[in-house]
Amino acid sequence: MMTSNTLTVTDNRTNRTYTVPITDGTVRAMDFRQMRTGEEDFGLILYDPAFTNTASCRSSITYLDGERGILEYRGYPIEDLAERCTFLEVAYLLLFGELPNKAELDAWVFEITHHTMLHETTRKFMEGFRYDAHPMSMLMSSVAALSTVYPDAKEVHNPASRMLQTKRLIGKMPTIAAMSYRHNVGFPYVYPDNDLNYTENFMNMLWRMVEPKYAANPVLARALDILFILHADHEQNCSTNTMRSVGSSLADPYLAVASAAAALSGPLHGGANEEVLKMLDEIGTKENVPAYIQRVKDGHIKLMGFGHRVYKNYDPRAKIIKRTADQVFQVTGRNPKLDIALELERIALQDPYFVSRKLYPNVDFYSGIIYQAVGFKPDMFTVLFAIPRTVGWLAQWQEMLIDSEQKIARPRQIYTGQRNRKFVPVAERGAVAV
Ligand code: SDX
């Protein structure tokens, strides 16, 4: 029996048989366009709402194995990177494909550190938000506003311009995030302190009050660094797909990142970490967990922080976050919400409803509990997701722009509406039931 990397299909409408190549476990959608019933027929289109089984690109940035719960950045297991790297070191890896040597890392950190300031017009722009504006909305709008400050960013085919905007965005995201928080609580903005590392400076801009120099707790600063590493990239998730799609029209990276952040803000995606805390607050005590689980099983609500399109096993990031929580709680004291979360997990992981659907804790299930213990309000949680994911969005954006197979994203559709309707002038249209 001859075997080959091909797929042979018979179109029973015409009894014609076609053979198409299989490459990397995929077939090309365009190879099905030839399957037609006649000259008038456009040819077969592949229908895949929400892209549940569609590869949109070739990428060498992040590898996921959903069945085995494996996550690697540029081939390095996430466990090694979280334990042995800093976030900026991992940012370098995601963007350049290799871990930096000491000189490269020092130069990279110096570059990012010297892009943390915001143009004063952007600071003034942020002062226009209502006092109670959601920090995530302020972040998205302010990132888009950076597009007005750096018109050179439109040169998306210029590698030097792409790298300059990349450094600016990585450097400025914590500044914008901290200013969104300070605006939200009515405190004066704190300017960056270049003596501090990436997460210490972020904490400085968030929480320094009148002391001349902010002293970040090193355990909490390192915990944030680990959380940033875990959130940096995750192959073709909803917000990264948005970054690639908006970037494919050659929009500048500030507008593309703002669009990706908008996608991330949804409660089914990066907004889930804030929803998990609301869920734990609603449950209130461990004793209420069984009744809540029943409401989930009855289909009334989803168990936020559970489930994943790709992971059908425990999200490896959730395991690391759980371990990091222990270190944080030694400094901050144990967050009582952890007990409710652990009980939710314990019951869910043995309940057939969740087991049959392969629903496990994802990255958002425990992250909010840590963030709250460190001192963040729930409406800052998705902002904390957007800061590190900006690196992944930019790495994927660059990869898309230099991929010769890629061009402006424009899916097809199945049209279900009416056709060729007779136009009736407004004076002759009868009363329409409203
Ligand atoms: C992130 O893509 C990424 O990589 C994202 C992310 C990243 O790093 O970028 O990992 C970050 O977004 C993590 C996910 C955070 N979201 C949540 O925690 C929200 C709750 N989770 C669900 O909304 C859901 O699990 C999704 C959105 C994450 C995945 O949805 P899918 O893949 O479309 O799965 P589905 O909705 O088709 O669910 C399959 C079944 C359904 O039941 P049936 O219709 O078969 O009876 O599982 C059920 C769903 O109702 N289900 C859940 C559930 N998630 C899925 N039931 C209860 N609670 C849940 N959380």
Coordinates of C-alpha atoms and ligand atoms in Angstrom, one line a residue:
M1 CA 0.0 0.0 0.0
M2 CA 1.7 3.2 -1.2
T3 CA 1.6 5.9 1.5
S4 CA 2.4 9.5 0.8
N5 CA 1.9 12.9 2.4
T6 CA -1.2 13.6 0.3
L7 CA -5.0 13.7 0.8
T8 CA -7.2 12.3 -1.9
V9 CA -10.8 13.5 -1.9
T10 CA -13.7 12.7 -4.2
D11 CA -16.3 15.4 -4.8
N12 CA -19.5 13.4 -5.0
R13 CA -21.2 16.3 -6.7
T14 CA -19.1 15.7 -9.8
N15 CA -17.4 12.3 -9.0
R16 CA -14.1 14.0 -9.7
T17 CA -11.2 13.0 -7.4
Y18 CA -8.5 15.4 -6.3
T19 CA -5.2 14.8 -4.5
V20 CA -3.7 17.7 -2.4
P21 CA -0.4 17.7 -0.5
I22 CA -0.2 17.4 3.3
T23 CA 2.5 19.7 4.8
D24 CA 3.3 19.9 8.5
G25 CA 0.0 18.2 9.3
T26 CA -2.0 20.7 7.3
V27 CA -3.6 21.1 3.9
R28 CA -3.8 24.4 2.1
A29 CA -7.3 25.9 2.0
M30 CA -6.6 27.2 -1.5
D31 CA -6.1 23.7 -2.8
F32 CA -9.8 23.1 -2.3
R33 CA -10.8 26.1 -4.5
Q34 CA -10.3 23.9 -7.6
M35 CA -13.2 21.7 -6.5
R36 CA -16.1 23.1 -8.4
T37 CA -19.4 21.9 -9.9
G38 CA -19.0 24.1 -13.0
E39 CA -17.7 27.3 -14.5
E40 CA -20.1 29.4 -12.4
D41 CA -19.0 27.8 -9.1
F42 CA -16.5 29.8 -7.1
G43 CA -15.0 26.6 -5.7
L44 CA -14.9 25.1 -2.2
I45 CA -14.1 27.3 0.8
L46 CA -13.2 25.9 4.2
Y47 CA -15.6 27.0 6.9
D48 CA -14.2 27.3 10.4
P49 CA -16.0 29.8 12.8
A50 CA -13.6 31.0 15.5
F51 CA -10.7 29.3 13.7
T52 CA -11.0 26.2 16.0
N53 CA -9.0 24.1 13.5
T54 CA -7.3 26.6 11.2
A55 CA -3.6 27.5 11.1
S56 CA -3.2 31.2 10.2
C57 CA 0.6 31.3 10.0
R58 CA 3.9 29.6 10.4
S59 CA 5.6 30.6 13.6
S60 CA 8.8 29.7 15.5
I61 CA 8.2 31.8 18.6
T62 CA 6.0 29.7 20.9
Y63 CA 5.3 26.0 21.0
L64 CA 2.2 24.6 22.8
D65 CA 1.2 21.0 23.4
G66 CA -2.3 21.2 24.7
E67 CA -2.7 17.5 25.5
R68 CA 0.6 17.3 27.5
G69 CA 0.4 20.8 29.0
I70 CA 3.7 21.9 27.4
L71 CA 4.7 25.5 26.7
E72 CA 8.1 26.6 25.2
Y73 CA 9.4 30.0 24.1
R74 CA 11.8 29.6 21.2
G75 CA 12.2 26.0 22.3
Y76 CA 13.0 26.6 25.9
P77 CA 10.5 25.1 28.5
I78 CA 8.6 27.8 30.3
E79 CA 9.6 26.2 33.7
D80 CA 13.3 26.9 33.0
L81 CA 12.7 30.4 31.8
A82 CA 10.5 31.3 34.8
E83 CA 13.0 30.0 37.3
R84 CA 16.2 31.2 35.7
C85 CA 15.6 34.3 33.7
T86 CA 14.4 37.9 34.1
F87 CA 11.4 39.2 32.1
L88 CA 13.6 41.4 29.9
E89 CA 15.9 38.5 29.2
V90 CA 12.9 36.5 28.0
A91 CA 11.6 39.5 26.0
Y92 CA 15.0 39.5 24.2
L93 CA 14.6 35.7 23.5
L94 CA 11.1 36.1 22.1
L95 CA 12.1 39.0 19.9
F96 CA 15.5 37.8 18.6
G97 CA 15.1 34.0 18.9
E98 CA 18.2 33.5 21.2
L99 CA 19.0 34.1 24.9
P100 CA 21.3 37.2 25.1
N101 CA 24.8 37.0 26.5
K102 CA 25.8 39.3 29.3
A103 CA 26.8 42.2 27.1
E104 CA 23.7 41.9 24.9
L105 CA 21.5 41.7 28.0
D106 CA 23.1 44.7 29.6
A107 CA 22.7 46.7 26.4
W108 CA 19.1 45.6 26.0
V109 CA 18.2 46.5 29.6
F110 CA 19.9 49.9 29.2
E111 CA 17.9 50.6 26.0
I112 CA 14.5 49.6 27.5
T113 CA 15.3 51.5 30.7
H114 CA 15.9 54.7 28.7
H115 CA 12.5 54.4 26.9
T116 CA 10.4 54.5 30.0
M117 CA 9.5 58.2 29.9
L118 CA 6.2 59.4 28.3
H119 CA 5.9 62.5 26.1
E120 CA 4.3 65.2 28.2
T121 CA 1.4 65.5 25.7
T122 CA 0.5 61.9 26.5
R123 CA 0.6 62.6 30.2
K124 CA -1.8 65.5 29.6
F125 CA -4.0 63.3 27.4
M126 CA -4.4 60.9 30.2
E127 CA -5.4 63.7 32.6
G128 CA -8.6 64.0 30.5
F129 CA -10.0 60.6 31.6
R130 CA -12.8 60.5 34.2
Y131 CA -11.5 59.9 37.7
D132 CA -13.0 56.4 37.7
A133 CA -12.0 55.4 34.2
H134 CA -11.1 51.6 34.0
P135 CA -7.3 51.3 33.9
M136 CA -7.5 48.9 30.9
S137 CA -9.5 51.4 28.8
M138 CA -7.0 54.1 29.8
L139 CA -4.1 51.9 28.8
M140 CA -5.6 51.0 25.4
S141 CA -6.4 54.7 24.6
S142 CA -3.0 56.0 25.7
V143 CA -1.1 53.4 23.7
A144 CA -3.1 54.4 20.6
A145 CA -2.2 58.0 21.5
L146 CA 1.5 57.2 21.2
S147 CA 0.8 56.8 17.5
T148 CA 0.4 60.7 17.4
V149 CA 3.8 61.1 19.1
Y150 CA 5.8 58.8 16.8
P151 CA 4.7 59.2 13.2
D152 CA 7.9 57.4 12.2
A153 CA 6.2 54.2 13.4
K154 CA 4.3 54.0 10.1
E155 CA 7.5 52.8 8.5
V156 CA 6.6 49.2 9.3
H157 CA 8.9 47.8 6.6
N158 CA 11.9 49.5 8.1
P159 CA 13.6 47.1 10.6
A160 CA 15.3 50.0 12.5
S161 CA 11.9 51.7 13.0
R162 CA 10.2 48.5 14.0
M163 CA 12.9 47.9 16.7
L164 CA 12.8 51.5 17.9
Q165 CA 9.0 51.3 18.4
T166 CA 9.4 47.9 20.0
K167 CA 11.8 49.3 22.6
R168 CA 9.6 52.3 23.2
L169 CA 6.5 50.1 23.8
I170 CA 8.2 47.7 26.1
G171 CA 9.7 50.6 28.1
K172 CA 6.5 52.6 28.2
M173 CA 3.8 50.0 28.9
P174 CA 4.6 49.9 32.7
T175 CA 4.7 53.8 32.8
I176 CA 1.3 54.0 31.1
A177 CA -0.1 51.2 33.3
A178 CA 1.2 52.9 36.5
M179 CA -0.2 56.3 35.4
S180 CA -3.6 54.6 34.7
Y181 CA -3.6 53.4 38.3
R182 CA -2.4 56.7 39.8
H183 CA -5.1 58.5 37.9
N184 CA -7.7 56.0 39.0
V185 CA -6.8 56.6 42.7
G186 CA -6.2 60.3 42.4
F187 CA -2.5 60.2 43.2
P188 CA 0.1 62.3 41.4
Y189 CA 2.1 60.5 38.7
V190 CA 5.5 59.1 39.7
Y191 CA 8.2 59.4 37.0
P192 CA 10.4 56.4 36.2
D193 CA 13.6 55.7 38.3
N194 CA 16.3 54.4 36.0
D195 CA 18.2 53.0 39.0
L196 CA 15.6 50.3 39.4
N197 CA 15.0 47.1 37.4
Y198 CA 11.9 46.6 35.2
T199 CA 9.4 45.4 37.9
E200 CA 11.0 47.5 40.8
N201 CA 10.5 50.6 38.6
F202 CA 6.9 49.6 37.8
M203 CA 6.2 49.3 41.6
N204 CA 8.0 52.6 42.1
M205 CA 5.7 54.3 39.6
L206 CA 2.6 52.6 41.2
W207 CA 3.2 53.0 44.9
R208 CA 5.9 55.6 45.7
M209 CA 4.4 58.4 47.8
V210 CA 6.6 61.0 49.5
E211 CA 9.7 59.0 50.2
P212 CA 12.7 60.2 48.1
K213 CA 13.5 56.7 46.8
Y214 CA 11.1 53.7 46.4
A215 CA 12.4 50.5 48.0
A216 CA 10.6 47.5 46.3
N217 CA 10.3 44.3 48.2
P218 CA 12.6 42.0 46.2
V219 CA 10.4 38.9 46.7
L220 CA 7.3 40.8 45.3
A221 CA 9.4 42.4 42.5
R222 CA 10.7 38.9 41.5
A223 CA 7.2 37.4 41.7
L224 CA 6.0 40.1 39.3
D225 CA 8.9 39.4 37.0
I226 CA 8.0 35.6 36.9
L227 CA 4.3 36.5 36.2
F228 CA 5.5 38.7 33.4
I229 CA 7.5 35.9 31.9
L230 CA 4.5 33.5 32.1
H231 CA 2.3 36.0 30.3
A232 CA 4.7 37.1 27.6
D233 CA 3.4 35.1 24.6
H234 CA 1.1 32.2 23.9
E235 CA 1.1 31.6 20.1
Q236 CA -2.1 32.5 18.2
N237 CA -4.4 33.5 21.1
C238 CA -7.3 35.9 20.4
S239 CA -5.3 39.1 21.1
T240 CA -2.2 38.0 19.1
N241 CA -4.5 37.1 16.2
T242 CA -5.8 40.6 16.5
M243 CA -2.3 42.0 16.5
R244 CA -1.4 40.1 13.4
S245 CA -4.7 41.0 11.6
V246 CA -4.4 44.7 12.3
G247 CA -0.7 44.7 11.6
S248 CA -1.4 43.0 8.2
S249 CA -3.0 46.2 6.9
L250 CA 0.4 47.9 7.7
A251 CA -1.2 49.9 10.6
D252 CA 1.5 51.3 12.9
P253 CA 2.5 49.1 16.0
Y254 CA 0.9 51.5 18.5
L255 CA -2.5 51.1 16.9
A256 CA -2.0 47.4 16.5
V257 CA -1.0 46.9 20.2
A258 CA -4.0 49.0 21.3
S259 CA -6.2 46.8 19.2
A260 CA -4.6 43.6 20.7
A261 CA -5.1 45.1 24.2
A262 CA -8.8 45.6 23.3
A263 CA -9.1 42.0 22.4
L264 CA -7.3 40.9 25.6
S265 CA -9.7 43.0 27.7
G266 CA -12.6 40.6 27.1
P267 CA -13.7 38.4 30.0
L268 CA -13.2 35.2 28.0
H269 CA -9.5 36.2 27.4
G270 CA -7.2 38.4 29.5
G271 CA -10.2 39.9 31.4
A272 CA -10.8 36.5 33.0
N273 CA -8.3 37.2 35.9
E274 CA -10.4 40.1 37.1
E275 CA -13.6 37.9 36.7
V276 CA -12.0 35.2 38.8
L277 CA -11.6 37.6 41.7
K278 CA -15.2 38.7 41.3
M279 CA -16.2 35.0 41.3
L280 CA -14.3 34.2 44.4
D281 CA -15.8 37.3 46.1
E282 CA -19.3 36.1 45.1
I283 CA -18.7 32.6 46.4
G284 CA -17.4 34.1 49.7
T285 CA -16.6 30.9 51.6
K286 CA -15.5 27.3 50.9
E287 CA -18.9 26.1 52.1
N288 CA -20.6 27.9 49.1
V289 CA -18.4 26.2 46.5
P290 CA -20.6 23.1 45.8
A291 CA -23.6 25.3 45.1
Y292 CA -21.6 27.5 42.8
I293 CA -20.2 24.5 40.9
Q294 CA -23.8 23.3 40.5
R295 CA -24.7 26.6 38.8
V296 CA -21.8 26.1 36.4
K297 CA -22.9 22.5 35.7
D298 CA -26.4 23.7 35.1
G299 CA -25.0 25.9 32.4
H300 CA -26.0 29.2 34.0
I301 CA -22.4 30.5 34.4
K302 CA -18.8 29.6 33.4
L303 CA -16.1 28.8 36.0
M304 CA -13.8 31.7 35.2
G305 CA -10.1 30.8 35.1
F306 CA -11.0 27.3 33.9
G307 CA -10.8 25.8 30.4
H308 CA -8.7 26.6 27.4
R309 CA -9.0 26.3 23.6
V310 CA -5.6 24.6 23.4
Y311 CA -4.7 23.2 26.9
K312 CA -6.7 20.0 27.5
N313 CA -4.5 19.4 30.5
Y314 CA -3.3 21.6 33.4
D315 CA -2.0 25.0 32.1
P316 CA 1.8 24.8 32.9
R317 CA 1.7 28.5 33.8
A318 CA -1.0 27.9 36.5
K319 CA 1.3 25.4 38.2
I320 CA 4.2 27.9 38.3
I321 CA 1.8 30.7 39.5
K322 CA 0.6 28.5 42.3
R323 CA 4.2 27.9 43.4
T324 CA 5.0 31.6 43.2
A325 CA 1.9 32.4 45.4
D326 CA 3.6 30.6 48.3
Q327 CA 6.6 32.9 48.1
V328 CA 4.4 36.0 47.9
F329 CA 2.3 35.0 50.8
Q330 CA 5.4 34.6 53.0
V331 CA 5.7 38.4 52.6
T332 CA 2.1 39.6 52.3
G333 CA 0.3 37.0 54.4
R334 CA -1.9 34.3 52.9
N335 CA -4.8 35.6 50.7
P336 CA -7.9 33.8 52.1
K337 CA -9.3 33.7 48.6
L338 CA -6.7 31.0 47.9
D339 CA -8.6 28.5 50.1
I340 CA -11.8 29.1 48.0
A341 CA -9.8 28.7 44.8
L342 CA -8.2 25.5 45.9
E343 CA -11.6 24.0 46.9
L344 CA -13.0 25.0 43.5
E345 CA -10.1 23.3 41.8
R346 CA -10.3 20.2 44.0
I347 CA -14.0 19.7 43.4
A348 CA -13.9 20.6 39.7
L349 CA -10.9 18.2 38.9
Q350 CA -12.9 15.2 40.2
D351 CA -16.3 16.2 38.7
P352 CA -17.3 14.4 35.5
Y353 CA -18.7 17.7 34.0
F354 CA -15.2 19.3 34.0
V355 CA -13.2 16.1 33.5
S356 CA -15.3 15.1 30.4
R357 CA -14.7 18.6 28.9
K358 CA -11.0 18.6 29.9
L359 CA -11.4 21.8 31.9
Y360 CA -8.4 22.7 34.0
P361 CA -7.2 25.8 35.7
N362 CA -5.7 28.2 33.2
V363 CA -3.2 31.1 33.6
D364 CA -5.9 33.4 34.9
F365 CA -7.2 31.1 37.8
Y366 CA -4.5 31.9 40.4
S367 CA -2.8 35.0 39.0
G368 CA -5.4 37.4 40.4
I369 CA -5.0 36.0 43.9
I370 CA -1.3 36.9 43.8
Y371 CA -1.9 40.3 42.3
Q372 CA -4.4 41.1 45.0
A373 CA -1.9 40.0 47.7
V374 CA 0.8 42.1 46.2
G375 CA -1.5 45.2 46.4
F376 CA -3.3 45.5 43.0
K377 CA -7.0 46.1 42.7
P378 CA -8.9 43.7 40.4
D379 CA -9.4 46.3 37.7
M380 CA -5.6 46.4 37.3
F381 CA -5.2 42.7 36.7
T382 CA -5.7 42.7 32.9
V383 CA -3.4 45.7 32.6
L384 CA -0.8 43.4 34.3
F385 CA -1.5 40.8 31.5
A386 CA -1.1 43.4 28.8
I387 CA 2.3 44.7 29.9
P388 CA 4.2 41.5 29.3
R389 CA 2.0 40.3 26.4
T390 CA 3.1 43.4 24.5
V391 CA 6.4 41.6 23.9
G392 CA 4.6 38.6 22.4
W393 CA 2.4 40.8 20.3
L394 CA 5.4 42.6 18.9
A395 CA 7.4 39.5 18.3
Q396 CA 4.4 38.0 16.4
W397 CA 3.9 41.3 14.5
Q398 CA 7.5 41.3 13.3
E399 CA 7.3 37.7 12.3
M400 CA 4.1 38.4 10.3
L401 CA 5.7 41.4 8.5
I402 CA 8.7 39.5 7.3
D403 CA 6.8 36.3 6.3
S404 CA 6.6 36.3 2.5
E405 CA 3.4 34.1 2.7
Q406 CA 1.5 36.7 4.7
K407 CA -0.6 39.6 3.3
I408 CA -3.6 41.6 4.5
A409 CA -5.9 39.3 6.4
R410 CA -9.4 39.1 4.8
P411 CA -11.4 35.9 5.5
R412 CA -14.3 34.8 3.3
Q413 CA -18.0 34.2 4.5
I414 CA -21.1 32.1 3.9
Y415 CA -23.8 34.6 2.8
T416 CA -27.1 33.9 4.4
G417 CA -29.0 37.1 3.6
Q418 CA -31.5 38.0 0.9
R419 CA -30.5 38.8 -2.7
N420 CA -31.5 41.3 -5.4
R421 CA -34.4 42.9 -3.5
K422 CA -36.6 45.5 -5.3
F423 CA -36.0 49.0 -4.0
V424 CA -39.0 50.9 -2.6
P425 CA -38.8 54.7 -2.1
V426 CA -39.5 55.7 1.5
A427 CA -42.8 57.5 0.6
E428 CA -44.1 54.1 -0.6
R429 CA -43.0 51.9 2.3
G430 CA -45.8 50.7 4.4
A431 CA -45.9 51.0 8.2
V432 CA -43.3 48.4 9.5
A433 CA -44.1 46.6 12.8
V434 CA -41.4 47.9 15.2
Ligands
SDX1 C1 -6.7 33.1 28.3 O1 -5.9 31.3 23.8 C2 -5.0 31.5 24.7 O2 -3.9 31.0 24.7 C3 -5.5 32.4 25.8 C4 -4.6 32.6 27.0 C5 -3.3 33.4 26.6 O3 -2.3 33.2 27.2 O4 -3.4 34.2 25.6 O5 -4.2 31.3 27.5 C6 -5.2 33.4 28.1 O6 -7.5 33.8 27.7 C7 -7.0 32.0 29.2 C8 -8.6 31.7 29.2 C9 -9.2 32.7 30.1 N1 -10.7 32.6 30.1 C10 -11.4 32.1 31.0 O7 -10.9 31.5 32.0 C11 -12.9 32.2 30.8 C12 -13.6 30.8 31.1 N2 -13.1 29.9 30.1 C13 -14.1 29.7 29.0 O8 -14.8 30.8 28.5 C14 -13.4 28.8 27.9 O9 -12.8 27.7 28.5 C15 -12.4 29.4 26.9 C16 -13.0 30.7 26.3 C17 -11.2 29.7 27.6 C18 -12.2 28.4 25.8 O10 -13.4 28.2 25.1 P1 -13.5 27.2 23.9 O11 -12.2 26.6 23.5 O12 -14.3 27.9 22.9 O13 -14.3 26.0 24.6 P2 -15.9 25.9 24.5 O14 -16.5 27.2 24.9 O15 -16.2 25.3 23.2 O16 -16.1 24.8 25.7 C19 -16.2 23.5 25.4 C20 -17.2 23.0 26.5 C21 -18.6 23.7 26.4 O17 -19.5 22.9 27.0 P3 -20.6 22.1 26.0 O18 -21.2 23.2 25.1 O19 -19.8 21.1 25.2 O20 -21.6 21.5 26.9 O21 -16.7 23.3 27.8 C22 -17.6 24.2 28.4 C23 -18.4 24.9 27.4 O22 -19.6 25.3 27.9 N3 -16.7 25.2 29.1 C24 -16.9 25.6 30.4 C25 -15.8 26.5 30.6 N4 -15.0 26.5 29.5 C26 -15.6 25.7 28.6 N5 -17.9 25.3 31.3 C27 -17.7 26.0 32.4 N6 -16.7 26.8 32.8 C28 -15.8 27.1 31.9 N7 -14.8 27.9 32.2

